[in-house]
Amino acid sequence: MEILISEARGRPGDDPIFTINSQANARRAAGERVVNASLGALLDDDGKLAVMDTVTGAFRSVPPERGAAYAPIAGDRAYLDAVIDDALGGSTLKDCAVAVATPGGTGALVNAVMNFLEPGQALYTSSYFWSPYKIIASHNLRRVATFPMFTADGKFNVEGFESGLVELLAKQGRALVILNFPCHNPTGYTLDEGEWEGVVAALGRCADKGPIALLVDLAYAHFGQQDRSLWARKLEPIASKVTILAAWTASKSFAQYGARVGALIAAVPDEAARTQVANAMSFSCRGSWSNCNHAGLLAITSLLTDADLARSTDQERDALVGLLNERVEAFNRAARAKGLRYPRYEGGFFVSVFTPDAKRTAEVAAEAGVFVVPMDGAVRIALCSVAEKDIDFLVEHVARGVEAAGGQAANAVGRVSGRAGV
Amino acid sequence: MEILISEARGRPGDDPIFTINSQANARRAAGERVVNASLGALLDDDGKLAVMDTVTGAFRSVPPERGAAYAPIAGDRAYLDAVIDDALGGSTLKDCAVAVATPGGTGALVNAVMNFLEPGQALYTSSYFWSPYKIIASHNLRRVATFPMFTADGKFNVEGFESGLVELLAKQGRALVILNFPCHNPTGYTLDEGEWEGVVAALGRCADKGPIALLVDLAYAHFGQQDRSLWARKLEPIASKVTILAAWTASKSFAQYGARVGALIAAVPDEAARTQVANAMSFSCRGSWSNCNHAGLLAITSLLTDADLARSTDQERDALVGLLNERVEAFNRAARAKGLRYPRYEGGFFVSVFTPDAKRTAEVAAEAGVFVVPMDGAVRIALCSVAEKDIDFLVEHVARGVEAAGGQAANAVGRVSGRAGV
């Protein structure tokens, strides 16, 4: 007799990215020079996880009996207010926002999928996407539909976004759109002002074809070069027609990946609908994990609301963003010199380099000790975990990998798609 | 247009138990004598959350850069080994067990529901049950089926358990059975050796009618009077026919409700099936919350594996169990003197007193400042949050509430059912 239900049989055992990471570590342990650009956590130039002292201090300062007690199902009011302010401050969306605490961005995505997509329906995102989107969808009996992310000249494909959305709405009558900007994982791309305007116009035109929720995955919000409120301000004109959601997480912006502190935020202008949405999101928390790491919620609340702590946190984060930006510049210099093809890259943990055969490219690079993650049409490079001094070496061997794969085809960009994990 | 999917509309806003708790706090703030027996957390006799110094110390001692890093999706190997040992040590089930870390017991239950029950099917539990079982089931498109928990003389209804299970298996072809012992929430009941033998025999007879997974919800495992390995040893003879699961949590046993540290454990004798189950459980983690509070996992691992820390933890926990047991004895004395009808109660956070009209009973008690939770056929009393000195007062007013409801009917026990929350 089958122990597991049909859906749960034959689940994969190994995460491909963690497998690559293990190979890299094994080669390094054997004494080789290894550049491990597989994992999405920000390491300092000595290869240690970059943490922020003020954040560590805030976690240590939570009164034990408060952290030990259950958090409210939806999260403490002060936490939710602070997170809404961090995500939507500077935009009027803030005035009609509700939120629930979630275990990281993953929990926020799960909560949105359970409330804004009927079973069997597909969430809608770019052809390159963070691979757990698909796991979250399929685990909860939903699916993923995509649009080709880039035009032939490597810009965001607003037209393809709209035509795919029209098609999906015709098919399923509602849509949950997920856009992960700024600093998209895996490509590193950030929508510029004009591209956001294009997206907003497209959403506005589609809004009468069925209920649309747009979830902006803010995982890397603090690592872009843009004004952090740009996207929210751009969305204001359609807020009465499209439900605007944000997946917020402390994982990257507070370098607390392990704490599982996140939130799903929803901007809902109508008051009755807002209450209904808040209740639904809270119900989903109870039915998924009950409540979140209370010490984590309390620590992050302090860091966001205490003026001194917030200032120190910003300074320490600025230092980390600066570290990362030096790597971004070094990469851009070296990659342009080698003629690599990759989307506009101005900051963030990842960048992706196009190649006609990603598997071959990754293999050739790995032979030289450079570990990157192959996807459909590109390899993902986690610059967040590569010291600046190693970037020339990395680019050189990625370039050799692209060449070995018959790369640099001018028309590769338009056809590419793919996804990547952590 | 409807923002939310049909399933998510009209979710309730207030948790009924938290509402009762708020009423109790408001009355106390107004200067009244209040005995608040609504919430399921262990308070000391001064009404403060009971925490354990060794546990607090272990959380403080986690190296910041380890706690800040992502935990593995399934949890650290050392954590899983330690938890399996805590749950199944003393039984051969341990030798074929796999596990994944989950956010508390809730996460473990969700993970089991997603892997061992097809959508549309009902999990199977006693008529009194922890109310989130129903939320977890319905949120994930499953349902709940129950058997009458007690016989007319107030014992566990083994016969009803078996006949209901036979019926359910005939209907849906597989079963996920959830039993929350020792110290069942909400009734406080603990199966004795003979009752476990009855359950095991029933499961053995049903096992050829379809795949059965038995999940033992161990939320209160450290608060019973029984040998902690009794249940697992009793289940050994059917382990090849029934998949044995355990929902483990640090919430109560380490007084770390807020940390969300738990695990789902599965004992699967066949090696290939075991791998498949481990992969499925891990996939569910990735698709639900990605990974768990890493500092919490590391702290609990230390507390379970470091001999000195384990000894101190056991001593501090023994003191808390002792505190609770004094309340249990005081309750039993007072309740017997008043002739209250309630199931055998030998320890644990809760006890339930039968009444023909629970709402009326709770109202009458609340008039006197005693706050308990009404269910179908009984009121739940959270002795975990009541000082010993208040127990006579509590029992007196619960007894008046039962009388006011026309209570003490000798045949009430056989007909009762119900459920309760946190």
Short mmCIF file of C-alpha atoms in Angstrom, two decimals, chain B residues 169-419:
data_model
loop_
_atom_site.label_atom_id
_atom_site.label_comp_id
_atom_site.label_asym_id
_atom_site.label_seq_id
_atom_site.Cartn_x
_atom_site.Cartn_y
_atom_site.Cartn_z
CA LEU B 169 -11.53 3.73 5.56
CA ALA B 170 -14.46 2.28 3.63
CA LYS B 171 -15.34 5.78 2.51
CA GLN B 172 -11.96 7.30 1.65
CA GLY B 173 -9.52 4.39 1.38
CA ARG B 174 -6.86 5.89 3.66
CA ALA B 175 -6.70 7.49 7.07
CA LEU B 176 -4.65 9.96 9.04
CA VAL B 177 -5.48 9.34 12.70
CA ILE B 178 -4.50 12.04 15.19
CA LEU B 179 -4.34 11.20 18.89
CA ASN B 180 -3.14 13.83 21.33
CA PHE B 181 -1.82 11.91 24.35
CA PRO B 182 -0.64 12.19 27.05
CA CYS B 183 -2.55 15.13 28.58
CA HIS B 184 -5.03 15.60 25.78
CA ASN B 185 -6.05 19.16 24.92
CA PRO B 186 -8.81 20.00 25.87
CA THR B 187 -9.83 17.17 28.22
CA GLY B 188 -6.58 16.38 30.05
CA TYR B 189 -7.11 12.67 29.39
CA THR B 190 -4.17 10.26 29.11
CA LEU B 191 -4.56 6.77 27.64
CA ASP B 192 -3.50 4.11 30.10
CA GLU B 193 -1.60 0.99 29.08
CA GLY B 194 -4.74 -1.03 28.43
CA GLU B 195 -6.30 1.70 26.33
CA TRP B 196 -3.15 1.97 24.19
CA GLU B 197 -3.30 -1.80 23.72
CA GLY B 198 -6.90 -1.47 22.61
CA VAL B 199 -6.00 1.26 20.12
CA VAL B 200 -3.09 -0.78 18.76
CA ALA B 201 -5.26 -3.87 18.32
CA ALA B 202 -7.91 -1.82 16.53
CA LEU B 203 -5.32 -0.25 14.21
CA GLY B 204 -3.87 -3.68 13.50
CA ARG B 205 -7.29 -4.98 12.48
CA CYS B 206 -7.93 -1.96 10.23
CA ALA B 207 -4.52 -1.87 8.56
CA ASP B 208 -5.43 -4.06 5.59
CA LYS B 209 -8.36 -1.81 4.67
CA GLY B 210 -6.14 1.03 3.43
CA PRO B 211 -2.98 2.93 4.33
CA ILE B 212 -3.18 4.32 7.85
CA ALA B 213 -0.89 6.93 9.36
CA LEU B 214 -1.21 7.42 13.11
CA LEU B 215 0.03 10.79 14.28
CA VAL B 216 0.62 11.08 18.01
CA ASP B 217 0.48 14.75 18.95
CA LEU B 218 3.13 14.98 21.67
CA ALA B 219 2.50 18.61 22.61
CA TYR B 220 2.29 17.78 26.34
CA ALA B 221 4.53 14.71 26.37
CA HIS B 222 6.69 15.94 29.23
CA PHE B 223 3.73 16.72 31.49
CA GLY B 224 2.22 13.26 31.91
CA GLN B 225 2.81 10.88 34.82
CA GLN B 226 3.43 7.92 32.53
CA ASP B 227 6.73 6.55 31.24
CA ARG B 228 7.25 8.76 28.17
CA SER B 229 8.13 5.83 25.91
CA LEU B 230 5.03 3.79 26.76
CA TRP B 231 3.01 4.77 23.69
CA ALA B 232 5.89 4.15 21.28
CA ARG B 233 6.69 0.74 22.75
CA LYS B 234 3.03 -0.23 22.55
CA LEU B 235 2.96 0.73 18.87
CA GLU B 236 6.01 -1.34 17.89
CA PRO B 237 4.02 -4.46 16.90
CA ILE B 238 2.05 -2.55 14.23
CA ALA B 239 4.88 -0.37 12.92
CA SER B 240 5.20 -2.47 9.77
CA LYS B 241 1.50 -2.00 8.98
CA VAL B 242 0.76 1.55 10.13
CA THR B 243 2.95 4.61 9.50
CA ILE B 244 3.67 6.07 12.90
CA LEU B 245 4.10 9.82 13.05
CA ALA B 246 4.81 12.10 15.98
CA ALA B 247 4.26 15.84 16.20
CA TRP B 248 7.01 17.11 18.49
CA THR B 249 7.28 20.64 19.85
CA ALA B 250 9.49 22.62 22.20
CA SER B 251 6.63 25.01 22.95
CA LYS B 252 5.50 23.48 26.23
CA SER B 253 8.36 21.16 27.19
CA PHE B 254 10.94 23.96 26.98
CA ALA B 255 8.47 26.77 27.75
CA GLN B 256 9.39 28.34 24.41
CA TYR B 257 5.96 28.87 22.90
CA GLY B 258 7.16 31.83 20.85
CA ALA B 259 10.21 30.17 19.29
CA ARG B 260 8.23 27.95 16.89
CA VAL B 261 10.53 24.97 17.20
CA GLY B 262 8.93 21.65 16.38
CA ALA B 263 9.28 18.57 14.23
CA LEU B 264 7.34 15.95 12.34
CA ILE B 265 8.79 12.49 12.91
CA ALA B 266 7.92 9.41 10.84
CA ALA B 267 8.81 5.82 11.64
CA VAL B 268 9.01 3.92 8.34
CA PRO B 269 10.59 0.44 8.46
CA ASP B 270 11.05 0.04 4.67
CA GLU B 271 14.13 1.93 3.55
CA ALA B 272 12.92 3.02 0.12
CA ALA B 273 9.61 4.17 1.53
CA ARG B 274 11.44 5.98 4.32
CA THR B 275 13.47 7.99 1.81
CA GLN B 276 10.32 8.85 -0.10
CA VAL B 277 8.59 9.99 3.09
CA ALA B 278 11.59 12.09 4.13
CA ASN B 279 11.68 13.74 0.69
CA ALA B 280 7.96 14.45 0.78
CA MET B 281 8.14 15.99 4.25
CA SER B 282 11.12 18.12 3.24
CA PHE B 283 9.37 19.27 0.06
CA SER B 284 6.41 20.34 2.19
CA CYS B 285 8.74 22.41 4.37
CA ARG B 286 10.12 24.20 1.31
CA GLY B 287 6.61 24.79 0.01
CA SER B 288 5.27 26.12 3.33
CA TRP B 289 7.93 28.09 5.27
CA SER B 290 11.31 27.11 3.69
CA ASN B 291 13.07 26.45 7.00
CA CYS B 292 12.74 27.11 10.71
CA ASN B 293 14.05 29.52 13.35
CA HIS B 294 17.70 28.49 13.25
CA ALA B 295 18.75 29.96 16.59
CA GLY B 296 15.83 28.07 18.12
CA LEU B 297 16.83 24.77 16.51
CA LEU B 298 20.43 25.20 17.65
CA ALA B 299 19.46 26.12 21.21
CA ILE B 300 17.08 23.18 21.57
CA THR B 301 19.74 20.87 20.12
CA SER B 302 22.18 21.97 22.84
CA LEU B 303 19.56 21.48 25.52
CA LEU B 304 18.81 17.96 24.32
CA THR B 305 22.37 16.80 23.65
CA ASP B 306 24.69 18.52 26.13
CA ALA B 307 24.56 16.32 29.23
CA ASP B 308 24.88 19.19 31.72
CA LEU B 309 22.33 21.36 29.97
CA ALA B 310 19.95 18.43 29.61
CA ARG B 311 20.21 17.71 33.33
CA SER B 312 19.53 21.34 34.31
CA THR B 313 16.66 21.51 31.86
CA ASP B 314 15.11 18.36 33.28
CA GLN B 315 15.42 19.74 36.81
CA GLU B 316 13.83 23.05 35.89
CA ARG B 317 11.09 21.30 33.95
CA ASP B 318 10.48 18.95 36.89
CA ALA B 319 9.86 22.01 39.04
CA LEU B 320 7.27 23.27 36.55
CA VAL B 321 5.64 19.86 36.29
CA GLY B 322 5.55 19.77 40.09
CA LEU B 323 3.87 23.17 40.18
CA LEU B 324 1.28 21.96 37.70
CA ASN B 325 0.74 18.66 39.51
CA GLU B 326 -0.09 20.48 42.73
CA ARG B 327 -2.80 22.29 40.83
CA VAL B 328 -4.03 19.02 39.37
CA GLU B 329 -4.31 17.52 42.86
CA ALA B 330 -6.03 20.61 44.21
CA PHE B 331 -8.47 20.48 41.31
CA ASN B 332 -9.20 16.79 41.76
CA ARG B 333 -9.85 17.29 45.50
CA ALA B 334 -12.16 20.26 45.00
CA ALA B 335 -13.93 18.89 41.94
CA ARG B 336 -14.65 15.54 43.58
CA ALA B 337 -15.99 17.31 46.65
CA LYS B 338 -18.35 19.28 44.40
CA GLY B 339 -19.32 16.17 42.45
CA LEU B 340 -18.19 17.57 39.10
CA ARG B 341 -18.12 15.16 36.18
CA TYR B 342 -14.86 15.15 34.21
CA PRO B 343 -12.55 12.58 32.62
CA ARG B 344 -9.65 10.96 34.48
CA TYR B 345 -7.14 13.77 35.03
CA GLU B 346 -3.59 13.00 36.14
CA GLY B 347 -1.63 15.93 34.73
CA GLY B 348 -1.35 18.36 31.87
CA PHE B 349 -2.34 21.90 31.02
CA PHE B 350 -6.11 21.39 30.70
CA VAL B 351 -9.08 19.58 32.10
CA SER B 352 -12.67 19.66 30.86
CA VAL B 353 -15.79 19.52 33.02
CA PHE B 354 -18.93 18.08 31.47
CA THR B 355 -22.08 20.16 31.42
CA PRO B 356 -25.32 20.00 29.47
CA ASP B 357 -24.98 23.66 28.46
CA ALA B 358 -21.39 24.82 28.24
CA LYS B 359 -22.22 28.35 27.15
CA ARG B 360 -24.46 28.87 30.17
CA THR B 361 -21.90 27.32 32.50
CA ALA B 362 -19.15 29.59 31.20
CA GLU B 363 -21.40 32.64 31.50
CA VAL B 364 -22.35 31.93 35.09
CA ALA B 365 -18.72 31.32 36.03
CA ALA B 366 -17.67 34.51 34.24
CA GLU B 367 -20.18 36.53 36.26
CA ALA B 368 -18.15 35.56 39.32
CA GLY B 369 -14.86 36.35 37.55
CA VAL B 370 -13.96 32.77 36.54
CA PHE B 371 -13.13 32.49 32.84
CA VAL B 372 -13.26 29.10 31.13
CA VAL B 373 -13.78 28.08 27.50
CA PRO B 374 -17.16 26.61 26.47
CA MET B 375 -17.19 23.70 24.01
CA ASP B 376 -19.91 21.26 22.96
CA GLY B 377 -20.81 19.44 26.18
CA ALA B 378 -18.04 20.71 28.44
CA VAL B 379 -16.01 23.70 29.54
CA ARG B 380 -12.24 23.66 29.21
CA ILE B 381 -10.24 24.80 32.22
CA ALA B 382 -6.61 25.81 31.65
CA LEU B 383 -5.14 24.91 35.04
CA CYS B 384 -1.74 25.77 33.59
CA SER B 385 -2.61 29.42 34.09
CA VAL B 386 -4.37 29.23 37.50
CA ALA B 387 -2.55 29.59 40.83
CA GLU B 388 -3.21 26.79 43.32
CA LYS B 389 -4.76 29.24 45.78
CA ASP B 390 -7.45 30.14 43.22
CA ILE B 391 -8.55 26.61 42.43
CA ASP B 392 -11.22 26.22 45.12
CA PHE B 393 -12.78 29.48 43.96
CA LEU B 394 -12.60 28.35 40.34
CA VAL B 395 -14.17 24.96 41.05
CA GLU B 396 -16.91 26.51 43.15
CA HIS B 397 -18.02 28.80 40.34
CA VAL B 398 -17.68 26.20 37.63
CA ALA B 399 -19.88 23.94 39.79
CA ARG B 400 -22.46 26.73 40.11
CA GLY B 401 -22.30 27.17 36.35
CA VAL B 402 -22.92 23.47 35.80
CA GLU B 403 -25.86 23.56 38.22
CA ALA B 404 -27.29 26.63 36.52
CA ALA B 405 -27.11 24.69 33.26
CA GLY B 406 -29.12 21.85 34.81
CA GLY B 407 -26.00 19.75 35.10
CA GLN B 408 -24.69 16.57 36.72
CA ALA B 409 -26.80 14.32 34.47
CA ALA B 410 -25.30 10.85 34.79
CA ASN B 411 -25.63 10.10 31.09
CA ALA B 412 -24.00 13.33 29.92
CA VAL B 413 -20.58 11.78 29.43
CA GLY B 414 -21.49 9.44 26.61
CA ARG B 415 -23.00 12.14 24.47
CA VAL B 416 -20.43 14.87 24.78
CA SER B 417 -18.10 16.13 22.12
CA GLY B 418 -16.35 19.39 21.43
CA ARG B 419 -13.12 21.15 20.74
#
